[in-house]
Structures are given as structure tokens and as C-alpha cells.
Amino acid sequence: MELYHIKGTVVKTGAIVNEVIEAPGPRTALRAVLRIHGRLKRRYDIYTESFLEPNAYPVSKPSAVIEPVLCDHCVCRIGKTIRNGTVTPDEYRLFSLYFERIIRSALRMCWTDVRDVPPSDMETEMIERIAFEFLPRFDARWKLRPFIRRNIISRLNKRWNRKKYVNGNIAKPRVQIEQQYAMATLRSPEKIDPEVTRNVLISTALRLEDEGRTLTRAQKKSYYQLIVHVGMHKECLKSSVQIETLEHCYGDNATTEREYGVTRGRKQATVHRNKRRAEDNVLKYIRKNLRYSIKTSVF
């Protein structure tokens, strides 16, 4: 004979049944309860209790590191202290450990075949992104960890596409674009000569003025990327804000206007205005001061 625990709800009355019956089997125990209370609704429970001897418990270390348990409110509070610069080393370590598995899983999935930026650097950057960019957008009605995971994967995909492609997934690979541009304008796909590139950039600015044309969005991006690459923006601009804006929007590790604004505490409209002014000032300086620095046009 064993003791059977039977839990369920009576069909007719809706009463909760919680009985302990001693019987030779589960069917006999259930029949005894049905005679007392009547028919039970489906999904009732019938179980017995048993106990392990102390020597039967396995003795071993956990196979994986246990993540720290933090409530959403605590995570947001630590993120706020990071933004304010008042975070303690223990809090920052706890914050990093809490998101470590999410970030590393996303890096294994999204950050592949990128040699110049190791995953460890991206892991540190994602911790900063979580504190400064993702958490301020978090709404308490959402689930925190899925929200952070979606944002991390989205940001890694954008960065990866920016590394590998021009204009994201809709255009040709960046390496192919750069080779075609070098062959068409510089006649040297193996090595870009800064002096030749400088002449090309000056000639382009003068020709646009003579013909009254403007660059398309894609052409403008390639043009100012070369401006930053050869360092002409530092020669043409006096404003440190405009120089910094061009470097962050067209440099090797370029970011979007919105991302750059978040990291610098500026609105996207302000960043866009500074970038447009910098672009216009570069062309004005070239047309005014560098018109006669080359004798012949490369085109």
C-alpha cells in the first residue's frame, strides 16, 4: 500500500480537491476520491512522494557559470550610474556578467570574418551600447533580455554590413567597389597614391562647380570617405566639431548620424547640420584655395 496525493477540481461544483489516499494502486486511489467528491475535471494530478538518501545526491561543481540574478529595475539603475560616471567596479562587473552570454552568443552568430576588430573589442562596445543607448529606450512593459538581444543583433548586423558592403546588403561588396573606383580614376588598383587621390578630389570639386552639378548620395559618401582618408578635411576645415563629425560619419569606423549623436549627447538634427556645413565648407575651400594647385585634370 502507498500514499497517493490527488489534486483536481470537481466538475459540478468547481471545488478544489486535495486528498491523500492509501491504496494499492493509482486507479484504486482515484476511484476512492470519485466516490467521495464526484467526477474531476481533466488535468488532475496523482502522484506519490519519495525521498533520496543523503548519500545518493551527486557531488559535483556546476558545469556552467551561473549568471547573476538581477531584476530589470536593478539593471536600469546600474545603467544609469554608468551613464552618470558614478558606477562602482563591482556594479560594472555585475552588469557585464549579466549580459555576457547574450553578447557572446550574438557575436558568434553575427560577427564573423572580421579580422581588424576582435570580438573582445565588440563585447566591450556592446556593454557601453547597452548602458548608453539601449537601456534609455527600454519600456518597463517589455521583457528586458529579449529587448537587449534584439538590439545587439541588429547593431552587429549593421556594423558587419558596413564593414563588408557599400550601402548595406543592396550593393556590391566594399572591396569590389574600391577596386573599381581605383581602376577607373587612379589607374592603380593595387595602391592608392595620396597625391593622385588629392588631385582627383580637387578636380572633381572644380568640375562640379563648372557644370553646375551635385553629387548623388552614393557619390557623396565615396567622395568624402576619400577626403577623410587622405586627411584633406583637416586642411579645409577650421572647426574641430566639423572635423570630428566628418571623421565619425565617413571614417574607417563610420557610424550613423543618430548613433554618433547618442554617444556625444547631441540630437541627430544637430549632427546632420554640422555634417552638411562641413561638406559645403570643404568644397568652398577647395574651389577658393586649391584651384591652381594642379595643372591638369585627371578626368
C-alpha positions as a Markdown table, in Angstrom:
| # | Residue | x | y | z |
|---|---|---|---|---|
| 1 | Met | 0.0 | 0.0 | 0.0 |
| 2 | Glu | 1.2 | 3.5 | -0.9 |
| 3 | Leu | 0.1 | 7.0 | -0.2 |
| 4 | Tyr | -1.3 | 8.8 | -3.3 |
| 5 | His | -1.8 | 12.5 | -3.5 |
| 6 | Ile | -4.7 | 13.5 | -5.7 |
| 7 | Lys | -5.3 | 17.1 | -6.7 |
| 8 | Gly | -8.0 | 18.4 | -9.0 |
| 9 | Thr | -11.3 | 20.3 | -9.5 |
| 10 | Val | -14.8 | 18.9 | -9.2 |
| 11 | Val | -16.8 | 19.2 | -12.4 |
| 12 | Lys | -20.2 | 20.1 | -10.9 |
| 13 | Thr | -19.3 | 22.3 | -8.0 |
| 14 | Gly | -15.8 | 23.6 | -9.0 |
| 15 | Ala | -14.5 | 22.7 | -5.6 |
| 16 | Ile | -10.7 | 22.1 | -5.2 |
| 17 | Val | -9.8 | 18.5 | -4.2 |
| 18 | Asn | -6.6 | 17.8 | -2.3 |
| 19 | Glu | -6.7 | 14.3 | -0.9 |
| 20 | Val | -4.2 | 11.7 | 0.4 |
| 21 | Ile | -5.4 | 8.2 | -0.1 |
| 22 | Glu | -3.7 | 4.9 | 0.9 |
| 23 | Ala | -4.3 | 2.4 | -1.9 |
| 24 | Pro | -2.6 | -0.5 | -3.7 |
| 25 | Gly | -2.5 | 1.5 | -7.0 |
| 26 | Pro | -3.4 | 4.8 | -8.6 |
| 27 | Arg | -6.6 | 3.6 | -10.1 |
| 28 | Thr | -7.9 | 2.4 | -6.8 |
| 29 | Ala | -7.0 | 5.7 | -5.2 |
| 30 | Leu | -8.8 | 7.7 | -7.9 |
| 31 | Arg | -11.9 | 5.6 | -7.6 |
| 32 | Ala | -12.0 | 6.3 | -3.9 |
| 33 | Val | -11.8 | 10.1 | -4.5 |
| 34 | Leu | -14.5 | 9.9 | -7.2 |
| 35 | Arg | -16.9 | 8.1 | -4.8 |
| 36 | Ile | -16.4 | 10.9 | -2.2 |
| 37 | His | -16.3 | 14.1 | -4.4 |
| 38 | Gly | -17.7 | 13.1 | -7.8 |
| 39 | Arg | -16.1 | 13.4 | -11.2 |
| 40 | Leu | -12.9 | 15.5 | -11.6 |
| 41 | Lys | -12.0 | 17.8 | -14.4 |
| 42 | Arg | -9.2 | 16.8 | -16.7 |
| 43 | Arg | -5.6 | 17.6 | -15.9 |
| 44 | Tyr | -5.9 | 16.4 | -12.3 |
| 45 | Asp | -2.8 | 15.2 | -10.6 |
| 46 | Ile | -2.0 | 11.8 | -9.0 |
| 47 | Tyr | 1.5 | 11.4 | -7.5 |
| 48 | Thr | 3.4 | 9.7 | -4.7 |
| 49 | Glu | 6.3 | 11.2 | -2.6 |
| 50 | Ser | 9.7 | 9.6 | -2.3 |
| 51 | Phe | 12.9 | 10.8 | -0.8 |
| 52 | Leu | 16.6 | 10.2 | -1.7 |
| 53 | Glu | 19.1 | 9.1 | 0.9 |
| 54 | Pro | 21.7 | 11.8 | 1.6 |
| 55 | Asn | 24.5 | 9.6 | 0.1 |
| 56 | Ala | 22.5 | 9.4 | -3.2 |
| 57 | Tyr | 22.9 | 13.1 | -4.1 |
| 58 | Pro | 25.6 | 13.8 | -6.7 |
| 59 | Val | 28.6 | 15.9 | -5.6 |
| 60 | Ser | 30.0 | 18.0 | -8.5 |
| 61 | Lys | 30.7 | 21.5 | -9.5 |
| 62 | Pro | 28.3 | 23.4 | -11.8 |
| 63 | Ser | 29.1 | 22.8 | -15.4 |
| 64 | Ala | 28.5 | 26.4 | -16.4 |
| 65 | Val | 28.9 | 29.8 | -14.8 |
| 66 | Ile | 25.7 | 30.9 | -13.1 |
| 67 | Glu | 24.6 | 34.4 | -14.3 |
| 68 | Pro | 24.0 | 36.9 | -11.6 |
| 69 | Val | 20.3 | 37.4 | -10.8 |
| 70 | Leu | 19.3 | 41.0 | -11.4 |
| 71 | Cys | 15.8 | 42.5 | -11.7 |
| 72 | Asp | 15.1 | 44.8 | -14.5 |
| 73 | His | 15.0 | 47.8 | -12.1 |
| 74 | Cys | 18.5 | 46.9 | -10.8 |
| 75 | Val | 19.8 | 46.7 | -14.4 |
| 76 | Cys | 18.3 | 50.0 | -15.3 |
| 77 | Arg | 19.7 | 51.6 | -12.1 |
| 78 | Ile | 23.3 | 50.3 | -12.8 |
| 79 | Gly | 23.0 | 51.5 | -16.4 |
| 80 | Lys | 22.1 | 55.0 | -15.1 |
| 81 | Thr | 25.1 | 55.0 | -12.8 |
| 82 | Ile | 27.3 | 54.1 | -15.8 |
| 83 | Arg | 25.9 | 57.0 | -17.8 |
| 84 | Asn | 26.5 | 59.3 | -14.9 |
| 85 | Gly | 30.0 | 58.1 | -14.3 |
| 86 | Thr | 29.3 | 57.0 | -10.7 |
| 87 | Val | 29.3 | 53.2 | -11.2 |
| 88 | Thr | 31.5 | 51.2 | -8.8 |
| 89 | Pro | 33.8 | 48.4 | -10.2 |
| 90 | Asp | 31.6 | 45.7 | -8.6 |
| 91 | Glu | 28.5 | 47.1 | -10.1 |
| 92 | Tyr | 30.1 | 47.3 | -13.6 |
| 93 | Arg | 31.4 | 43.8 | -13.3 |
| 94 | Leu | 27.9 | 42.5 | -12.3 |
| 95 | Phe | 26.4 | 44.4 | -15.2 |
| 96 | Ser | 28.9 | 42.9 | -17.7 |
| 97 | Leu | 28.4 | 39.4 | -16.4 |
| 98 | Tyr | 24.6 | 39.7 | -16.6 |
| 99 | Phe | 24.8 | 40.4 | -20.4 |
| 100 | Glu | 27.9 | 38.4 | -21.2 |
| 101 | Arg | 26.2 | 35.3 | -22.5 |
| 102 | Ile | 23.7 | 37.3 | -24.7 |
| 103 | Ile | 26.6 | 39.3 | -26.2 |
| 104 | Arg | 28.9 | 36.4 | -26.9 |
| 105 | Ser | 26.0 | 34.4 | -28.4 |
| 106 | Ala | 25.2 | 37.3 | -30.7 |
| 107 | Leu | 28.9 | 37.7 | -31.6 |
| 108 | Arg | 29.3 | 34.0 | -32.5 |
| 109 | Met | 26.2 | 34.3 | -34.8 |
| 110 | Cys | 26.8 | 37.7 | -36.4 |
| 111 | Trp | 30.4 | 38.9 | -36.1 |
| 112 | Thr | 32.2 | 36.5 | -38.4 |
| 113 | Asp | 35.1 | 37.0 | -40.8 |
| 114 | Val | 36.1 | 40.4 | -39.3 |
| 115 | Arg | 39.8 | 40.4 | -38.5 |
| 116 | Asp | 40.5 | 44.1 | -37.8 |
| 117 | Val | 38.0 | 44.3 | -34.9 |
| 118 | Pro | 38.3 | 41.3 | -32.5 |
| 119 | Pro | 35.2 | 40.0 | -30.7 |
| 120 | Ser | 36.6 | 41.2 | -27.3 |
| 121 | Asp | 36.5 | 44.8 | -28.5 |
| 122 | Met | 33.0 | 44.4 | -29.8 |
| 123 | Glu | 31.9 | 42.9 | -26.5 |
| 124 | Thr | 33.2 | 45.9 | -24.6 |
| 125 | Glu | 31.5 | 48.2 | -27.1 |
| 126 | Met | 28.2 | 46.4 | -26.7 |
| 127 | Ile | 28.3 | 46.8 | -22.9 |
| 128 | Glu | 28.6 | 50.5 | -23.5 |
| 129 | Arg | 25.8 | 50.5 | -26.1 |
| 130 | Ile | 23.5 | 48.7 | -23.7 |
| 131 | Ala | 24.1 | 51.3 | -21.0 |
| 132 | Phe | 24.2 | 54.5 | -23.1 |
| 133 | Glu | 21.8 | 53.6 | -26.0 |
| 134 | Phe | 19.6 | 50.6 | -25.4 |
| 135 | Leu | 18.5 | 51.0 | -21.8 |
| 136 | Pro | 17.3 | 54.6 | -22.2 |
| 137 | Arg | 14.9 | 53.3 | -24.8 |
| 138 | Phe | 13.6 | 50.4 | -22.7 |
| 139 | Asp | 10.0 | 50.4 | -21.6 |
| 140 | Ala | 9.0 | 48.6 | -18.4 |
| 141 | Arg | 6.1 | 46.9 | -20.3 |
| 142 | Trp | 8.6 | 44.9 | -22.3 |
| 143 | Lys | 10.9 | 42.0 | -21.4 |
| 144 | Leu | 14.4 | 43.3 | -20.9 |
| 145 | Arg | 16.7 | 40.5 | -22.0 |
| 146 | Pro | 14.8 | 39.8 | -25.4 |
| 147 | Phe | 14.8 | 43.6 | -26.0 |
| 148 | Ile | 18.6 | 43.8 | -25.4 |
| 149 | Arg | 19.3 | 40.7 | -27.5 |
| 150 | Arg | 17.3 | 42.1 | -30.5 |
| 151 | Asn | 19.1 | 45.4 | -30.3 |
| 152 | Ile | 22.6 | 43.8 | -30.1 |
| 153 | Ile | 21.9 | 41.6 | -33.1 |
| 154 | Ser | 20.6 | 44.5 | -35.1 |
| 155 | Arg | 23.6 | 46.7 | -34.3 |
| 156 | Leu | 26.1 | 43.9 | -35.0 |
| 157 | Asn | 24.4 | 43.2 | -38.4 |
| 158 | Lys | 24.6 | 46.9 | -39.3 |
| 159 | Arg | 28.3 | 47.1 | -38.3 |
| 160 | Trp | 29.1 | 43.9 | -40.2 |
| 161 | Asn | 27.3 | 45.1 | -43.3 |
| 162 | Arg | 29.0 | 48.5 | -43.1 |
| 163 | Lys | 32.4 | 46.6 | -42.9 |
| 164 | Lys | 31.6 | 44.3 | -45.9 |
| 165 | Tyr | 29.3 | 46.3 | -48.2 |
| 166 | Val | 28.6 | 49.8 | -49.5 |
| 167 | Asn | 25.0 | 50.7 | -48.8 |
| 168 | Gly | 24.4 | 47.6 | -46.7 |
| 169 | Asn | 23.1 | 44.4 | -48.4 |
| 170 | Ile | 21.7 | 46.1 | -51.5 |
| 171 | Ala | 25.0 | 47.0 | -53.2 |
| 172 | Lys | 28.3 | 45.3 | -54.2 |
| 173 | Pro | 30.9 | 44.3 | -51.7 |
| 174 | Arg | 33.0 | 47.2 | -50.5 |
| 175 | Val | 36.3 | 45.6 | -51.7 |
| 176 | Gln | 34.9 | 45.4 | -55.2 |
| 177 | Ile | 33.6 | 49.0 | -55.2 |
| 178 | Glu | 37.0 | 50.3 | -54.0 |
| 179 | Gln | 38.8 | 48.3 | -56.7 |
| 180 | Gln | 36.5 | 49.6 | -59.5 |
| 181 | Tyr | 37.0 | 53.1 | -58.3 |
| 182 | Ala | 40.7 | 52.8 | -58.2 |
| 183 | Met | 40.9 | 51.3 | -61.7 |
| 184 | Ala | 38.6 | 54.0 | -63.1 |
| 185 | Thr | 40.1 | 57.1 | -61.5 |
| 186 | Leu | 43.5 | 56.4 | -60.2 |
| 187 | Arg | 44.7 | 53.7 | -62.7 |
| 188 | Ser | 46.3 | 51.8 | -59.8 |
| 189 | Pro | 44.0 | 49.2 | -58.0 |
| 190 | Glu | 46.9 | 47.8 | -56.0 |
| 191 | Lys | 47.9 | 51.0 | -54.2 |
| 192 | Ile | 46.1 | 54.4 | -53.9 |
| 193 | Asp | 48.6 | 57.3 | -54.2 |
| 194 | Pro | 47.6 | 60.1 | -51.8 |
| 195 | Glu | 48.8 | 62.8 | -54.2 |
| 196 | Val | 46.9 | 61.3 | -57.1 |
| 197 | Thr | 43.8 | 61.0 | -54.9 |
| 198 | Arg | 44.2 | 64.6 | -53.8 |
| 199 | Asn | 44.3 | 65.7 | -57.5 |
| 200 | Val | 41.2 | 63.7 | -58.3 |
| 201 | Leu | 39.2 | 65.2 | -55.4 |
| 202 | Ile | 40.2 | 68.8 | -56.3 |
| 203 | Ser | 39.4 | 68.2 | -60.0 |
| 204 | Thr | 36.0 | 66.7 | -59.0 |
| 205 | Ala | 35.1 | 69.7 | -56.9 |
| 206 | Leu | 36.1 | 72.2 | -59.7 |
| 207 | Arg | 34.3 | 70.2 | -62.4 |
| 208 | Leu | 31.1 | 70.0 | -60.3 |
| 209 | Glu | 31.2 | 73.8 | -60.0 |
| 210 | Asp | 31.8 | 74.4 | -63.7 |
| 211 | Glu | 29.0 | 72.1 | -64.8 |
| 212 | Gly | 26.6 | 73.1 | -62.0 |
| 213 | Arg | 26.1 | 69.6 | -60.8 |
| 214 | Thr | 25.9 | 68.0 | -57.4 |
| 215 | Leu | 26.9 | 64.6 | -56.2 |
| 216 | Thr | 24.4 | 61.8 | -55.6 |
| 217 | Arg | 24.1 | 60.3 | -52.2 |
| 218 | Ala | 26.3 | 57.4 | -53.1 |
| 219 | Gln | 28.9 | 59.6 | -54.8 |
| 220 | Lys | 28.9 | 62.0 | -51.9 |
| 221 | Lys | 29.6 | 59.1 | -49.5 |
| 222 | Ser | 32.6 | 57.8 | -51.6 |
| 223 | Tyr | 33.9 | 61.4 | -52.2 |
| 224 | Tyr | 34.0 | 62.4 | -48.5 |
| 225 | Gln | 35.3 | 59.0 | -47.5 |
| 226 | Leu | 38.4 | 59.7 | -49.6 |
| 227 | Ile | 38.6 | 63.3 | -48.3 |
| 228 | Val | 38.9 | 61.9 | -44.7 |
| 229 | His | 41.2 | 59.1 | -45.9 |
| 230 | Val | 43.8 | 61.4 | -47.3 |
| 231 | Gly | 43.3 | 64.0 | -44.4 |
| 232 | Met | 42.1 | 66.9 | -46.6 |
| 233 | His | 39.3 | 67.6 | -44.1 |
| 234 | Lys | 41.8 | 68.8 | -41.6 |
| 235 | Glu | 43.3 | 71.2 | -44.2 |
| 236 | Cys | 40.0 | 72.6 | -45.4 |
| 237 | Leu | 38.1 | 73.0 | -42.1 |
| 238 | Lys | 38.8 | 75.2 | -39.1 |
| 239 | Ser | 36.0 | 73.9 | -36.8 |
| 240 | Ser | 37.0 | 71.0 | -34.6 |
| 241 | Val | 33.4 | 70.0 | -34.3 |
| 242 | Gln | 33.0 | 69.7 | -38.1 |
| 243 | Ile | 36.3 | 67.8 | -38.4 |
| 244 | Glu | 35.2 | 65.3 | -35.8 |
| 245 | Thr | 31.8 | 65.0 | -37.4 |
| 246 | Leu | 33.2 | 64.1 | -40.8 |
| 247 | Glu | 35.6 | 61.6 | -39.2 |
| 248 | His | 32.8 | 59.8 | -37.4 |
| 249 | Cys | 30.4 | 59.9 | -40.4 |
| 250 | Tyr | 33.0 | 59.0 | -43.2 |
| 251 | Gly | 36.0 | 57.5 | -41.4 |
| 252 | Asp | 37.1 | 53.8 | -41.2 |
| 253 | Asn | 34.7 | 53.1 | -38.3 |
| 254 | Ala | 31.9 | 55.3 | -39.5 |
| 255 | Thr | 28.6 | 55.4 | -37.6 |
| 256 | Thr | 25.2 | 56.8 | -38.5 |
| 257 | Glu | 24.2 | 60.4 | -37.5 |
| 258 | Arg | 21.9 | 59.0 | -34.9 |
| 259 | Glu | 24.5 | 56.7 | -33.3 |
| 260 | Tyr | 27.1 | 59.5 | -33.2 |
| 261 | Gly | 24.6 | 61.8 | -31.7 |
| 262 | Val | 23.8 | 59.4 | -28.9 |
| 263 | Thr | 27.4 | 58.9 | -28.0 |
| 264 | Arg | 28.0 | 62.6 | -27.9 |
| 265 | Gly | 24.8 | 63.7 | -26.3 |
| 266 | Arg | 23.6 | 65.6 | -29.4 |
| 267 | Lys | 20.4 | 65.5 | -31.4 |
| 268 | Gln | 20.5 | 63.9 | -34.9 |
| 269 | Ala | 19.4 | 67.2 | -36.4 |
| 270 | Thr | 22.5 | 68.9 | -34.9 |
| 271 | Val | 24.9 | 66.2 | -36.2 |
| 272 | His | 23.3 | 66.4 | -39.7 |
| 273 | Arg | 23.6 | 70.2 | -39.7 |
| 274 | Asn | 27.3 | 70.0 | -38.7 |
| 275 | Lys | 27.9 | 67.4 | -41.4 |
| 276 | Arg | 26.3 | 69.4 | -44.2 |
| 277 | Arg | 28.2 | 72.5 | -43.2 |
| 278 | Ala | 31.4 | 70.6 | -43.1 |
| 279 | Glu | 30.8 | 69.2 | -46.6 |
| 280 | Asp | 29.9 | 72.6 | -48.0 |
| 281 | Asn | 33.0 | 74.2 | -46.4 |
| 282 | Val | 35.3 | 71.5 | -47.8 |
| 283 | Leu | 34.1 | 72.3 | -51.4 |
| 284 | Lys | 34.3 | 76.1 | -50.8 |
| 285 | Tyr | 37.9 | 75.8 | -49.5 |
| 286 | Ile | 38.9 | 73.6 | -52.5 |
| 287 | Arg | 37.4 | 75.9 | -55.0 |
| 288 | Lys | 38.8 | 79.1 | -53.4 |
| 289 | Asn | 42.3 | 78.0 | -52.3 |
| 290 | Leu | 43.2 | 74.8 | -54.3 |
| 291 | Arg | 42.0 | 75.8 | -57.8 |
| 292 | Tyr | 45.5 | 76.2 | -59.1 |
| 293 | Ser | 47.3 | 73.6 | -57.1 |
| 294 | Ile | 47.1 | 71.1 | -60.0 |
| 295 | Lys | 47.9 | 71.9 | -63.6 |
| 296 | Thr | 45.8 | 69.2 | -65.4 |
| 297 | Ser | 42.6 | 67.4 | -64.6 |
| 298 | Val | 42.8 | 63.7 | -64.0 |
| 299 | Phe | 39.5 | 63.1 | -65.7 |
